[in-house]
């Protein structure tokens, strides 16, 4: 959608100027910094809109709008200007985009404005895995930074017949989603969220050390977050789970530059590449990475599986990205990749 990309700065200027003209109180209250923040926000809206249009899935944008409204409400920021900015964007794009794209954009923006004004639904978590009953307790301990008690709880889970993948998917994943929701609602700080992540990384390493590893199955899997994606914890779980089940694994972690990823795949020649996408604005990077892998490596390209929060919210997304498949979590991924 290069049309929308090329209109981005002009559309942003139109929306911000109109909002500030209509509501003089905004300038008085927030000054030049407020204006700059508003411009950045409209830029994010356009990134998400572009991702939704490219994928033909308007829900990606409507979910983003509902999420953002929740974030703002949690911080006592009124959402009226958000809905108004969507309407202004629709007006602008209606004038400037070719008819089919303008109609699609306007429909998505109208749904988003309605979602913002109404009660937003938390569809981001539509694919929440079944949670063990101890998951809430684990989240509380991780948020409190009580790594010894968190470790004790995890040891009990492991000794009661659950393995590393159960621990990851059914205990930690729901707890970390809950941590995200608490941040979204402004009930915890970013510092607390970082603490919970750090405790969890520690707990996972210790559980990995206790796992029983299957014999090598002769297959190689490479794990990477697409360029721009900092959410590496879920991918780490996935990589560990594959290794425990006999795969030779290379884990590249967060934010892997696309060109370097292609080069690494070409050098290491995995059978499977697992690419993680957490936010809608990372969709373009994922599509580019997959296109470059196929374009540059042709028959040498591995099977490409995608996953992460965004693909769970839009379960047909993998097709539009040019991937070979999608899986919802670390257990599902291993099942699908089984030789
Ligand atoms: C911890 C965290 C962070 C940490 C990540 C640290 C790390 N090392 O991973 C940091 C601080 C970096 C971070 C940053 C941001 N975050 Co954050 N973060 C989270 C949080 C709380 C937990 C993530 C997590 O570990 N989940 C648990 C794991 C196990 O689940 P998972 O990632 O879904 O992975 C599982 C499956 O999806 C699947 N899977 C994952 N990858 C793959 C790949 C393949 C191939 C397959 C098959 C499967 C698969 O398997 C995994 C295991 O089962 C989430 C909440 C949430 N709902 O996830 C928010 C969340 C994702 N973040 C959010 C936001 C907004 C941000 C920021 C924009 C905040 C900011 N203003 O800076 C930045 C963006 C950074 C970036 N560019 O990517 C929002 C996104 C909202 C939205 N609209 O989509 C969330 C949902 C919080 C919220 N509720 O508002 N974040």
mmCIF file of C-alpha atoms and ligand atoms in Angstrom, residues 44 48 60 63-65 67-68 70-71 75 124-125 127-129 165 168-170 172-185 188 190 193-194 196-198 200-201 204 222-238 242 251 254-255 272-282 304-313 325-334 336, ligand 1:
data_model
loop_
_atom_site.group_PDB
_atom_site.id
_atom_site.type_symbol
_atom_site.label_atom_id
_atom_site.label_comp_id
_atom_site.label_asym_id
_atom_site.label_seq_id
_atom_site.Cartn_x
_atom_site.Cartn_y
_atom_site.Cartn_z
ATOM 1 C CA UNK A 44 1.188 4.763 14.611
ATOM 2 C CA UNK A 48 -1.574 -0.093 11.837
ATOM 3 C CA UNK A 60 -6.243 -5.746 13.260
ATOM 4 C CA UNK A 63 -8.372 -4.277 17.939
ATOM 5 C CA UNK A 64 -5.531 -1.774 18.013
ATOM 6 C CA UNK A 65 -8.024 1.082 18.455
ATOM 7 C CA UNK A 67 -6.494 -1.509 22.946
ATOM 8 C CA UNK A 68 -5.362 2.118 22.650
ATOM 9 C CA UNK A 70 -8.133 1.049 27.035
ATOM 10 C CA UNK A 71 -4.586 2.364 27.530
ATOM 11 C CA UNK A 75 -4.464 6.928 32.329
ATOM 12 C CA UNK A 124 -5.942 -9.416 21.567
ATOM 13 C CA UNK A 125 -6.236 -12.332 23.902
ATOM 14 C CA UNK A 127 -6.150 -17.267 21.684
ATOM 15 C CA UNK A 128 -5.290 -17.343 25.356
ATOM 16 C CA UNK A 129 -4.118 -20.869 26.224
ATOM 17 C CA UNK A 165 6.151 -26.923 27.530
ATOM 18 C CA UNK A 168 5.609 -22.289 29.431
ATOM 19 C CA UNK A 169 2.248 -22.398 27.701
ATOM 20 C CA UNK A 170 -0.163 -23.080 30.566
ATOM 21 C CA UNK A 172 3.780 -18.552 32.233
ATOM 22 C CA UNK A 173 2.107 -17.453 28.997
ATOM 23 C CA UNK A 174 -1.291 -16.647 30.611
ATOM 24 C CA UNK A 175 0.503 -14.963 33.523
ATOM 25 C CA UNK A 176 2.544 -12.750 31.182
ATOM 26 C CA UNK A 177 -0.581 -11.850 29.172
ATOM 27 C CA UNK A 178 -2.138 -10.783 32.452
ATOM 28 C CA UNK A 179 0.951 -8.695 33.215
ATOM 29 C CA UNK A 180 0.447 -6.985 29.838
ATOM 30 C CA UNK A 181 -3.187 -6.305 30.610
ATOM 31 C CA UNK A 182 -2.280 -4.761 33.969
ATOM 32 C CA UNK A 183 0.211 -2.447 32.226
ATOM 33 C CA UNK A 184 -2.442 -1.614 29.601
ATOM 34 C CA UNK A 185 -4.823 -0.568 32.388
ATOM 35 C CA UNK A 188 1.448 -1.650 37.114
ATOM 36 C CA UNK A 190 6.893 -0.621 33.104
ATOM 37 C CA UNK A 193 6.599 -5.534 33.941
ATOM 38 C CA UNK A 194 10.387 -5.687 33.349
ATOM 39 C CA UNK A 196 8.195 -10.018 35.930
ATOM 40 C CA UNK A 197 9.940 -10.667 32.598
ATOM 41 C CA UNK A 198 13.336 -10.992 34.285
ATOM 42 C CA UNK A 200 10.393 -15.438 34.152
ATOM 43 C CA UNK A 201 13.568 -15.600 32.068
ATOM 44 C CA UNK A 204 12.676 -20.741 32.294
ATOM 45 C CA UNK A 222 16.198 -21.422 13.495
ATOM 46 C CA UNK A 223 14.236 -18.990 15.691
ATOM 47 C CA UNK A 224 14.083 -15.218 15.181
ATOM 48 C CA UNK A 225 11.918 -12.220 16.016
ATOM 49 C CA UNK A 226 11.292 -10.131 12.907
ATOM 50 C CA UNK A 227 13.065 -6.806 12.623
ATOM 51 C CA UNK A 228 11.583 -4.395 15.197
ATOM 52 C CA UNK A 229 10.108 -7.092 17.459
ATOM 53 C CA UNK A 230 11.509 -6.939 21.000
ATOM 54 C CA UNK A 231 9.249 -9.672 22.405
ATOM 55 C CA UNK A 232 11.673 -12.580 22.605
ATOM 56 C CA UNK A 233 10.410 -14.510 25.629
ATOM 57 C CA UNK A 234 7.770 -16.562 23.792
ATOM 58 C CA UNK A 235 10.218 -17.388 21.017
ATOM 59 C CA UNK A 236 12.767 -18.532 23.634
ATOM 60 C CA UNK A 237 10.163 -20.978 24.990
ATOM 61 C CA UNK A 238 9.520 -22.248 21.510
ATOM 62 C CA UNK A 242 12.138 -27.829 20.076
ATOM 63 C CA UNK A 251 17.934 -18.933 18.676
ATOM 64 C CA UNK A 254 14.797 -10.106 19.371
ATOM 65 C CA UNK A 255 14.824 -7.671 16.445
ATOM 66 C CA UNK A 272 12.557 -24.854 9.664
ATOM 67 C CA UNK A 273 12.533 -21.118 10.298
ATOM 68 C CA UNK A 274 10.261 -19.838 13.095
ATOM 69 C CA UNK A 275 9.525 -16.108 12.823
ATOM 70 C CA UNK A 276 7.841 -14.216 15.646
ATOM 71 C CA UNK A 277 5.551 -11.169 15.184
ATOM 72 C CA UNK A 278 4.054 -9.439 18.235
ATOM 73 C CA UNK A 279 2.574 -6.166 16.964
ATOM 74 C CA UNK A 280 0.628 -5.320 13.798
ATOM 75 C CA UNK A 281 3.264 -2.767 12.873
ATOM 76 C CA UNK A 282 5.765 -5.649 12.471
ATOM 77 C CA UNK A 304 8.696 -20.972 7.297
ATOM 78 C CA UNK A 305 6.380 -20.966 10.292
ATOM 79 C CA UNK A 306 5.087 -17.705 11.781
ATOM 80 C CA UNK A 307 3.616 -17.049 15.207
ATOM 81 C CA UNK A 308 3.246 -14.533 18.020
ATOM 82 C CA UNK A 309 0.488 -12.332 19.398
ATOM 83 C CA UNK A 310 -0.451 -10.679 16.094
ATOM 84 C CA UNK A 311 -0.810 -13.950 14.199
ATOM 85 C CA UNK A 312 -2.973 -15.257 17.033
ATOM 86 C CA UNK A 313 -5.285 -12.256 16.676
ATOM 87 C CA UNK A 325 2.130 -22.212 8.272
ATOM 88 C CA UNK A 326 1.218 -20.754 11.629
ATOM 89 C CA UNK A 327 0.964 -22.145 15.140
ATOM 90 C CA UNK A 328 -0.687 -20.691 18.233
ATOM 91 C CA UNK A 329 1.872 -21.620 20.881
ATOM 92 C CA UNK A 330 4.995 -23.622 21.670
ATOM 93 C CA UNK A 331 3.104 -26.927 21.961
ATOM 94 C CA UNK A 332 1.119 -26.427 18.750
ATOM 95 C CA UNK A 333 4.289 -25.413 16.870
ATOM 96 C CA UNK A 334 6.143 -28.582 17.829
ATOM 97 C CA UNK A 336 2.921 -29.077 13.448
HETATM 98 C C1 LIG B 1 7.162 -8.504 28.358
HETATM 99 C C2 LIG B 1 6.553 -7.579 27.334
HETATM 100 C C3 LIG B 1 7.384 -6.659 26.715
HETATM 101 C C4 LIG B 1 8.901 -6.666 26.882
HETATM 102 C C5 LIG B 1 9.474 -7.881 26.076
HETATM 103 C C6 LIG B 1 10.716 -8.427 26.746
HETATM 104 C C7 LIG B 1 11.178 -9.728 26.143
HETATM 105 N N1 LIG B 1 12.453 -9.965 26.295
HETATM 106 O O1 LIG B 1 10.449 -10.510 25.561
HETATM 107 C C8 LIG B 1 9.299 -5.263 26.309
HETATM 108 C C9 LIG B 1 9.490 -4.297 27.452
HETATM 109 C C10 LIG B 1 10.532 -5.249 25.412
HETATM 110 C C11 LIG B 1 8.024 -4.860 25.559
HETATM 111 C C12 LIG B 1 7.996 -3.785 24.706
HETATM 112 C C13 LIG B 1 6.842 -3.329 24.086
HETATM 113 N N2 LIG B 1 5.607 -3.769 24.260
HETATM 114 CO CO1 LIG B 1 5.222 -5.417 25.145
HETATM 115 N N3 LIG B 1 4.625 -6.796 26.205
HETATM 116 C C14 LIG B 1 5.172 -7.684 27.013
HETATM 117 C C15 LIG B 1 4.133 -8.660 27.588
HETATM 118 C C16 LIG B 1 3.703 -8.156 28.967
HETATM 119 C C17 LIG B 1 4.547 -10.101 27.706
HETATM 120 C C18 LIG B 1 5.127 -10.722 26.407
HETATM 121 C C19 LIG B 1 5.362 -12.173 26.683
HETATM 122 O O2 LIG B 1 6.443 -12.558 27.093
HETATM 123 N N4 LIG B 1 4.309 -13.009 26.559
HETATM 124 C C20 LIG B 1 4.361 -14.412 26.940
HETATM 125 C C21 LIG B 1 4.786 -15.262 25.745
HETATM 126 C C22 LIG B 1 5.020 -16.687 26.188
HETATM 127 O O3 LIG B 1 3.693 -15.260 24.844
HETATM 128 P P1 LIG B 1 3.861 -14.931 23.293
HETATM 129 O O4 LIG B 1 4.875 -13.891 23.084
HETATM 130 O O5 LIG B 1 2.506 -14.736 22.747
HETATM 131 O O6 LIG B 1 4.508 -16.288 22.718
HETATM 132 C C23 LIG B 1 3.802 -17.524 22.595
HETATM 133 C C24 LIG B 1 2.951 -17.638 21.325
HETATM 134 O O7 LIG B 1 2.512 -16.416 20.804
HETATM 135 C C25 LIG B 1 3.807 -18.410 20.361
HETATM 136 N N5 LIG B 1 4.780 -17.739 19.516
HETATM 137 C C26 LIG B 1 5.527 -16.631 19.728
HETATM 138 N N6 LIG B 1 6.376 -16.444 18.687
HETATM 139 C C27 LIG B 1 6.175 -17.444 17.828
HETATM 140 C C28 LIG B 1 6.767 -17.743 16.593
HETATM 141 C C29 LIG B 1 6.336 -18.872 15.893
HETATM 142 C C30 LIG B 1 6.962 -19.205 14.580
HETATM 143 C C31 LIG B 1 5.296 -19.690 16.401
HETATM 144 C C32 LIG B 1 4.812 -20.867 15.625
HETATM 145 C C33 LIG B 1 4.692 -19.372 17.630
HETATM 146 C C34 LIG B 1 5.151 -18.280 18.332
HETATM 147 O O8 LIG B 1 4.519 -19.284 21.208
HETATM 148 C C35 LIG B 1 4.868 -18.615 22.425
HETATM 149 C C36 LIG B 1 4.906 -19.638 23.536
HETATM 150 O O9 LIG B 1 3.708 -20.410 23.574
HETATM 151 C C37 LIG B 1 3.012 -8.515 26.506
HETATM 152 C C38 LIG B 1 1.639 -9.003 26.927
HETATM 153 C C39 LIG B 1 1.192 -10.153 26.012
HETATM 154 N N7 LIG B 1 -0.076 -10.320 25.819
HETATM 155 O O10 LIG B 1 1.970 -10.898 25.466
HETATM 156 C C40 LIG B 1 3.147 -7.047 26.154
HETATM 157 C C41 LIG B 1 2.584 -6.482 24.811
HETATM 158 C C42 LIG B 1 2.792 -7.494 23.707
HETATM 159 N N8 LIG B 1 3.418 -5.309 24.570
HETATM 160 C C43 LIG B 1 2.736 -4.343 24.115
HETATM 161 C C44 LIG B 1 3.308 -3.083 23.760
HETATM 162 C C45 LIG B 1 2.349 -1.986 23.380
HETATM 163 C C46 LIG B 1 4.690 -2.884 23.782
HETATM 164 C C47 LIG B 1 5.419 -1.611 23.362
HETATM 165 C C48 LIG B 1 4.884 -0.909 22.112
HETATM 166 C C49 LIG B 1 5.393 -0.684 24.596
HETATM 167 C C50 LIG B 1 6.071 0.628 24.379
HETATM 168 N N9 LIG B 1 5.285 1.655 24.453
HETATM 169 O O11 LIG B 1 7.257 0.704 24.153
HETATM 170 C C51 LIG B 1 6.866 -2.136 23.175
HETATM 171 C C52 LIG B 1 7.121 -2.590 21.705
HETATM 172 C C53 LIG B 1 8.465 -3.272 21.547
HETATM 173 C C54 LIG B 1 8.691 -3.826 20.163
HETATM 174 N N10 LIG B 1 9.127 -2.978 19.240
HETATM 175 O O12 LIG B 1 8.449 -4.984 19.928
HETATM 176 C C55 LIG B 1 1.269 -4.651 23.952
HETATM 177 C C56 LIG B 1 0.876 -4.840 22.492
HETATM 178 C C57 LIG B 1 -0.515 -4.323 22.247
HETATM 179 C C58 LIG B 1 -0.946 -4.445 20.819
HETATM 180 N N11 LIG B 1 -1.656 -3.468 20.362
HETATM 181 O O13 LIG B 1 -0.685 -5.384 20.148
HETATM 182 C C59 LIG B 1 1.110 -5.920 24.880
HETATM 183 C C60 LIG B 1 0.050 -6.919 24.397
HETATM 184 C C61 LIG B 1 0.778 -5.406 26.306
HETATM 185 C C62 LIG B 1 -0.625 -4.875 26.407
HETATM 186 N N12 LIG B 1 -1.581 -5.685 26.844
HETATM 187 O O14 LIG B 1 -0.866 -3.728 26.127
HETATM 188 N N13 LIG B 1 7.002 -5.617 25.883
#
